[in-house]
Amino acid sequence: MKKAPLLTIIILWLAVDCHAGIILPDDNFVVGWTTSGRTLRFVGNDLYNYIDGGAELFLEFGFKELLVQGYRQKDKEMVLEVYQMDSPEAALGIYLMKCGEETPIEKIDARNSGNKYQFTIVKGSYFIQVNSFAGDEKLIPIMRELSRQTLRFIPSERPVRLFDLLPKEHLITGSELIIRGPYALQPIFTFGEGDVLKLGGKIFGVVGDYKDPNLGRYKLILIRYASEADAQSAFGHLMAHLDPYLKVLDQSKNAFNFQDFESKFGFVAVKGDMLQIKIGLERKQSLE
């Protein structure tokens, strides 16, 4: 993901008014640190003006608004980004896509992962990044305090229950992801062009890695649609638009097995309002 050139950011900084939805840390959030320039605000598709390559993922997940504020102490700089998403599920989905293997920073009262270059944090419907471009370990306490003061004004919300869908047995902890459309699905697996699972940026799916003594290691995707008819429609759409590099081996009315270009097996089944997909299998699954 590339950010817009500095000149573009400066121009937009001057052109856009600050949004008062949440209160960002002000001057001297740590003694000697001051805000640098005005708060920059992006709403909806304006996000393309800030993120060059990657805005699509945020928009797919339900992006509403971004506030960007720079901070400075002499030659030291950092930038705070506060993304408001349309739900806690959307914010957690973006967080899990961005955080990588989680390395939590202590004394931050929210789920987070961080290092000397960047903190990523999720709380309620907000996804937050604190960027320190110098990568100086000595600035980590400053990054922590900036995070803590930002979180003070972000309300806690209902817990995300999406992962309740995933069976717990053999699930590899920390492998869970959320999808809401093709941009989130793309780095996981290519089933075909476009929104092949008919998620439409509205329907959430969950993903988890499993290590099963009988099936080996594989990835499970579960999607609950609004109705059985919607799930059947998504199943049919996937069958009709399956990537030609995926070879269908056998099929029934509600399930099929396929083999991918690495000779791994995949399995797709629809049951009620749920679509179940397994990829990376060592062997075919029963269609019964």
XYZ file of C-alpha atoms in Angstrom, residues 18-184:
167
model
C -11.106 19.156 10.514
C -13.870 16.786 11.530
C -15.073 16.957 15.115
C -16.411 13.386 15.372
C -13.637 12.281 17.722
C -11.025 14.304 19.571
C -7.452 13.749 18.470
C -4.548 14.400 20.851
C -3.503 18.055 20.854
C -0.221 19.871 21.430
C 1.886 18.567 24.306
C 0.183 15.172 24.465
C 3.740 14.479 25.536
C 5.670 17.570 26.621
C 7.456 19.059 23.628
C 5.399 17.289 20.974
C 3.071 19.489 18.921
C 0.630 18.968 16.080
C 2.114 19.486 12.631
C -0.346 21.061 10.187
C -4.123 20.792 10.172
C -6.060 17.586 10.511
C -6.677 15.986 7.149
C -10.069 14.341 6.575
C -11.104 11.831 3.895
C -14.632 10.533 3.431
C -15.760 7.668 1.203
C -13.977 7.497 -2.148
C -11.774 10.469 -1.143
C -9.599 7.782 0.409
C -8.046 7.242 -3.033
C -6.445 10.681 -2.590
C -4.516 9.404 0.421
C -3.847 5.728 -0.281
C -2.391 4.832 -3.662
C -3.185 1.140 -4.075
C -5.043 -0.312 -1.116
C -8.038 2.007 -0.731
C -10.197 -0.658 -2.383
C -9.755 -3.000 0.571
C -10.879 -0.334 3.062
C -13.868 0.632 0.909
C -14.862 -3.010 0.485
C -14.816 -3.511 4.245
C -17.019 -0.473 4.862
C -14.803 2.600 5.171
C -16.534 5.793 6.359
C -13.916 8.355 7.299
C -10.192 8.856 7.883
C -8.558 11.534 10.026
C -4.824 12.106 9.616
C -2.796 14.227 12.006
C 0.955 14.796 12.015
C 2.969 15.430 15.167
C 6.482 16.784 15.560
C 9.212 17.467 18.090
C 12.154 19.201 16.410
C 13.329 16.739 13.721
C 11.220 13.840 15.015
C 7.879 13.142 13.330
C 5.005 10.715 13.501
C 1.603 10.483 11.851
C -1.660 9.330 13.391
C -4.311 7.763 11.142
C -7.792 7.082 12.541
C -10.093 5.106 10.233
C -13.780 4.922 11.074
C -15.427 1.820 9.599
C -19.134 1.020 9.421
C -19.041 -1.647 12.160
C -16.738 -3.382 14.659
C -16.650 -6.370 12.264
C -15.325 -4.171 9.467
C -12.690 -2.566 11.708
C -11.515 -5.962 12.961
C -11.431 -7.264 9.383
C -9.083 -4.467 8.299
C -6.972 -4.861 11.436
C -6.449 -8.591 10.851
C -5.497 -7.941 7.232
C -2.941 -5.297 8.248
C -1.413 -6.439 11.532
C 0.406 -9.569 10.356
C 1.585 -11.795 13.191
C 0.444 -9.914 16.265
C 3.130 -8.464 18.537
C 1.105 -6.545 21.139
C 2.480 -3.405 22.740
C 1.919 -3.337 26.491
C -0.219 -0.717 28.251
C -2.486 -0.027 25.291
C -6.092 -0.720 26.251
C -7.197 -2.237 22.939
C -6.213 -5.081 20.642
C -3.001 -4.042 18.916
C 0.224 -5.050 17.250
C 3.274 -2.879 16.870
C 6.949 -2.243 16.365
C 9.242 0.779 16.187
C 7.817 1.775 12.799
C 4.088 1.323 13.221
C 1.348 0.477 15.714
C -1.918 -0.988 14.407
C -4.882 -0.890 16.787
C -8.572 -1.773 16.666
C -11.269 -0.573 19.017
C -14.982 -0.729 18.239
C -15.550 0.582 14.724
C -12.135 2.279 14.555
C -8.866 1.080 13.044
C -5.844 3.156 14.057
C -2.280 3.383 12.796
C 0.551 5.306 14.457
C 3.481 5.696 12.078
C 7.009 6.638 13.118
C 9.028 6.870 9.940
C 12.402 7.084 11.736
C 11.980 3.616 13.219
C 13.613 4.739 16.455
C 13.090 2.441 19.446
C 13.302 5.500 21.720
C 10.074 6.815 20.175
C 7.987 3.771 21.144
C 6.884 5.388 24.471
C 5.740 8.451 22.476
C 3.837 6.226 20.041
C 2.254 4.428 22.997
C 1.108 7.654 24.638
C -0.284 8.983 21.343
C -2.225 5.718 20.995
C -3.510 5.829 24.572
C -4.736 9.400 24.292
C -6.454 8.677 20.972
C -8.243 5.648 22.417
C -9.639 7.662 25.344
C -12.297 9.209 23.113
C -13.214 6.100 21.133
C -16.172 4.273 22.657
C -16.163 0.551 23.328
C -18.743 -1.351 21.304
C -20.311 -4.779 21.168
C -17.880 -7.692 20.775
C -17.427 -9.255 17.341
C -18.955 -12.753 17.306
C -18.188 -13.726 13.693
C -15.547 -16.260 14.704
C -18.116 -18.230 16.664
C -18.875 -19.840 13.286
C -15.449 -21.494 13.103
C -15.094 -24.920 14.767
C -12.528 -24.637 17.570
C -11.077 -28.156 17.246
C -7.774 -28.113 15.328
C -8.056 -24.360 14.643
C -4.623 -22.674 14.565
C -4.813 -19.730 16.958
C -4.086 -16.402 15.296
C -4.937 -17.590 11.784
C -8.437 -16.094 11.766
C -9.342 -13.567 9.077
C -12.491 -11.810 7.878
C -13.512 -11.254 4.256
C -16.202 -9.024 2.785
C -15.425 -9.103 -0.921
C -12.866 -9.947 -3.615
C -10.048 -7.674 -2.397
C -9.914 -9.414 0.974
